Short mmCIF file of C-alpha atoms in Angstrom, two decimals:
data_model
loop_
_atom_site.label_atom_id
_atom_site.label_comp_id
_atom_site.label_asym_id
_atom_site.label_seq_id
_atom_site.Cartn_x
_atom_site.Cartn_y
_atom_site.Cartn_z
CA MET H 1 15.09 -3.72 -2.24
CA ILE H 2 11.94 -1.63 -1.43
CA ILE H 3 8.55 -3.18 -1.97
CA LEU H 4 5.87 -0.36 -2.17
CA ILE H 5 2.19 -1.58 -1.31
CA THR H 6 -0.47 0.89 -1.84
CA GLY H 7 -3.98 0.58 -2.42
CA ALA H 8 -7.83 1.37 -1.73
CA SER H 9 -8.92 0.91 2.10
CA HIS H 10 -9.50 -2.62 3.14
CA ALA H 11 -7.84 -4.04 0.01
CA GLY H 12 -5.20 -5.89 2.00
CA LYS H 13 -2.16 -3.98 1.95
CA THR H 14 -1.24 -4.78 5.60
CA VAL H 15 -1.95 -8.30 5.10
CA LEU H 16 0.36 -8.88 2.03
CA ALA H 17 3.02 -6.70 3.66
CA GLN H 18 2.86 -9.17 6.78
CA LYS H 19 2.97 -12.08 4.33
CA MET H 20 6.00 -10.59 2.54
CA LEU H 21 7.59 -10.01 6.08
CA GLU H 22 7.02 -13.61 6.82
CA LYS H 23 8.23 -14.72 3.54
CA TYR H 24 11.29 -12.65 2.74
CA LYS H 25 12.02 -11.53 6.33
CA TYR H 26 12.16 -7.89 5.24
CA PRO H 27 10.99 -5.47 7.81
CA TYR H 28 8.28 -3.14 7.05
CA LEU H 29 7.02 0.50 7.71
CA SER H 30 3.17 1.31 8.00
CA ILE H 31 2.60 4.75 6.57
CA ASP H 32 -0.43 4.53 9.03
CA HIS H 33 1.85 4.19 12.08
CA LEU H 34 3.85 6.99 10.88
CA LYS H 35 0.60 9.23 10.29
CA MET H 36 -0.58 8.40 13.79
CA GLY H 37 2.67 9.27 15.28
CA LEU H 38 2.92 12.70 13.78
CA ILE H 39 -0.56 13.38 14.67
CA ARG H 40 -0.55 12.19 18.24
CA SER H 41 2.57 13.96 18.96
CA GLY H 42 1.37 17.22 17.96
CA ASN H 43 3.59 17.63 15.07
CA THR H 44 0.68 18.22 12.61
CA ASP H 45 -2.59 19.65 12.87
CA LEU H 46 -3.86 17.16 10.30
CA THR H 47 -6.48 14.16 11.32
CA PRO H 48 -6.82 10.98 10.03
CA GLU H 49 -9.77 12.28 7.66
CA ASP H 50 -7.38 14.67 5.92
CA ASP H 51 -6.46 11.99 2.95
CA GLU H 52 -5.15 14.58 0.48
CA ASP H 53 -3.49 16.75 2.53
CA LEU H 54 -2.12 13.76 4.35
CA VAL H 55 -0.69 12.33 1.05
CA ARG H 56 1.18 15.78 0.57
CA TYR H 57 2.48 15.65 4.25
CA LEU H 58 3.77 12.14 4.51
CA TRP H 59 5.03 11.43 1.05
CA PRO H 60 8.16 13.57 1.40
CA ILE H 61 9.26 11.72 4.56
CA VAL H 62 8.17 8.29 3.10
CA ARG H 63 10.09 8.79 0.14
CA GLU H 64 13.33 9.86 2.01
CA ILE H 65 13.14 7.04 3.94
CA MET H 66 12.79 4.73 0.84
CA LYS H 67 15.85 6.39 -0.61
CA THR H 68 17.76 6.32 2.63
CA ALA H 69 17.14 2.44 2.66
CA ILE H 70 18.07 1.92 -1.05
CA GLU H 71 21.29 4.02 -0.42
CA ASN H 72 22.11 1.51 2.66
CA LYS H 73 21.53 -1.40 0.63
CA GLN H 74 18.67 -2.28 2.97
CA HIS H 75 15.50 -3.88 2.35
CA LEU H 76 12.18 -2.55 3.30
CA ILE H 77 8.54 -2.93 2.67
CA VAL H 78 6.43 0.38 2.94
CA GLU H 79 2.55 -0.03 2.90
CA GLY H 80 -0.13 2.44 3.02
CA CYS H 81 -2.76 4.63 0.98
CA TYR H 82 -0.52 7.67 1.31
CA VAL H 83 1.29 7.41 -1.95
CA PRO H 84 0.84 9.99 -4.46
CA PHE H 85 -0.12 8.60 -8.07
CA ASP H 86 2.83 10.18 -9.64
CA TRP H 87 5.31 8.95 -7.08
CA ARG H 88 7.90 7.91 -9.76
CA LYS H 89 8.74 11.31 -10.54
CA ASP H 90 10.54 11.52 -7.33
CA PHE H 91 12.88 8.95 -7.77
CA ASP H 92 15.62 8.73 -10.51
CA ALA H 93 16.37 5.23 -12.30
CA SER H 94 19.18 4.33 -10.03
CA TYR H 95 16.46 4.37 -7.18
CA LEU H 96 13.46 2.83 -9.36
CA LYS H 97 15.60 -0.08 -10.39
CA ASN H 98 15.33 -1.00 -6.54
CA ILE H 99 11.58 -0.57 -5.88
CA ARG H 100 8.75 -2.96 -6.64
CA PHE H 101 5.55 -1.09 -6.84
CA ILE H 102 2.21 -2.83 -5.91
CA CYS H 103 -1.16 -1.38 -5.99
CA LEU H 104 -4.19 -3.41 -4.93
CA ALA H 105 -7.75 -2.47 -5.52
CA MET H 106 -10.78 -4.66 -5.55
CA ALA H 107 -13.33 -4.86 -8.28
CA GLY H 108 -16.95 -3.55 -7.82
CA THR H 109 -18.53 -6.89 -8.16
CA TYR H 110 -15.92 -8.46 -5.60
CA ILE H 111 -16.79 -5.78 -3.20
CA LYS H 112 -20.45 -6.38 -3.86
CA ASN H 113 -20.46 -10.09 -3.63
CA HIS H 114 -17.95 -10.21 -0.39
CA PHE H 115 -18.77 -7.10 1.74
CA PRO H 116 -19.22 -9.06 4.78
CA ASP H 117 -16.20 -11.01 4.33
CA ILE H 118 -14.21 -7.76 3.57
CA ILE H 119 -15.30 -6.14 6.88
CA GLY H 120 -14.80 -9.48 8.78
CA HIS H 121 -11.22 -9.50 7.60
CA ALA H 122 -10.40 -5.89 8.71
CA SER H 123 -8.66 -6.62 11.80
CA ASP H 124 -6.60 -9.74 10.76
CA ILE H 125 -3.38 -8.07 11.00
CA GLU H 126 -4.08 -5.04 13.31
CA SER H 127 -7.18 -4.56 15.27
CA ARG H 128 -9.17 -1.63 13.61
CA ILE H 129 -11.47 0.64 15.25
CA ALA H 130 -15.13 -0.04 13.84
CA ASP H 131 -15.61 1.64 10.71
CA GLU H 132 -19.35 2.48 10.52
CA ASP H 133 -18.97 4.82 7.85
CA CYS H 134 -17.55 1.97 5.57
CA THR H 135 -20.30 1.02 3.05
CA PRO H 136 -20.02 -1.07 -0.27
CA GLU H 137 -20.50 1.98 -2.07
CA SER H 138 -17.71 3.61 -0.07
CA LEU H 139 -15.48 1.01 -0.71
CA GLN H 140 -16.09 0.78 -4.58
CA ALA H 141 -15.58 4.63 -4.67
CA ASP H 142 -12.19 4.40 -2.96
CA ASN H 143 -11.33 1.51 -4.80
CA GLN H 144 -11.94 2.94 -8.14
CA ARG H 145 -10.18 6.20 -7.33
CA PHE H 146 -7.20 4.22 -6.88
CA MET H 147 -7.47 2.36 -10.05
CA ASP H 148 -8.19 5.21 -12.00
CA GLY H 149 -5.34 7.36 -10.50
CA PHE H 150 -2.66 4.62 -10.88
CA GLN H 151 -3.63 3.59 -14.00
CA CYS H 152 -3.84 6.91 -15.59
CA ALA H 153 -0.29 7.37 -14.13
CA GLY H 154 0.74 4.65 -15.93
CA GLU H 155 1.03 1.86 -13.18
CA GLU H 156 -0.23 -1.46 -13.23
CA VAL H 157 -2.94 -2.25 -10.53
CA LEU H 158 -3.98 -5.79 -9.17
CA VAL H 159 -7.52 -5.98 -9.29
CA ILE H 160 -9.01 -8.46 -6.81
CA GLU H 161 -12.02 -9.78 -8.92
CA ASP H 162 -12.56 -13.34 -7.78
CA ASP H 163 -10.43 -14.84 -5.21
CA TYR H 164 -8.75 -12.94 -2.58
CA GLU H 165 -6.51 -15.40 -1.37
CA LYS H 166 -5.24 -16.52 -4.46
CA SER H 167 -4.12 -12.88 -5.69
CA MET H 168 -2.35 -12.53 -2.30
CA GLU H 169 -0.64 -15.84 -2.90
CA LEU H 170 0.37 -14.98 -6.48
CA LEU H 171 1.90 -11.55 -5.40
CA CYS H 172 3.66 -13.50 -2.65
CA ARG H 173 4.75 -16.22 -5.02
CA LYS H 174 5.55 -14.02 -8.29
CA SER H 175 9.21 -14.93 -7.35
CA SER H 176 10.89 -16.47 -4.64
CA ASN H 177 13.15 -13.35 -4.74
CA PRO H 178 11.80 -9.84 -5.21
CA ILE H 179 14.79 -8.59 -6.23
CA SER H 180 14.46 -10.12 -9.61
CA ASP H 181 10.85 -8.41 -9.58
CA ARG H 182 12.65 -5.04 -9.95
CA VAL H 183 11.04 -2.33 -12.12
CA SER H 184 13.19 0.01 -13.91
#
């Protein structure tokens, strides 16, 4: 089973991946770690700010890692924002039945009402570099882009509107066995 977690910046992808790792004991791959490894090693001239180009560059690698894990009957959590909206086109039904897709986004009112909390929790799992450019407006725009893009592609997006912790717990409790949550 592959659990693919994507969504906007600061939406809780890494927190959810960590909670699922602890619950299911599945390893996880951070697409951000892969990105930085490729950038720092000089394997690309892209920078961390080249979001759209990074999706095109990283997704073929991530896609093939996912396929390999499925073929090897291995479980894996993959998390990061570098997932194309039309990601499903890259997998046939035999792969898709082994992928659980989760997209996280925060409602504009949630961001407005909880912005200090969002920033305060930015380093809960990993030490993040201070993000001076992160504003309520930039977060709202990023979250809206993810909601619009994935919803237009026919994907379900979990929109956090009120209680963040409850939303995360629901995702982790949705099933005691994520294999029963397969998407086909």
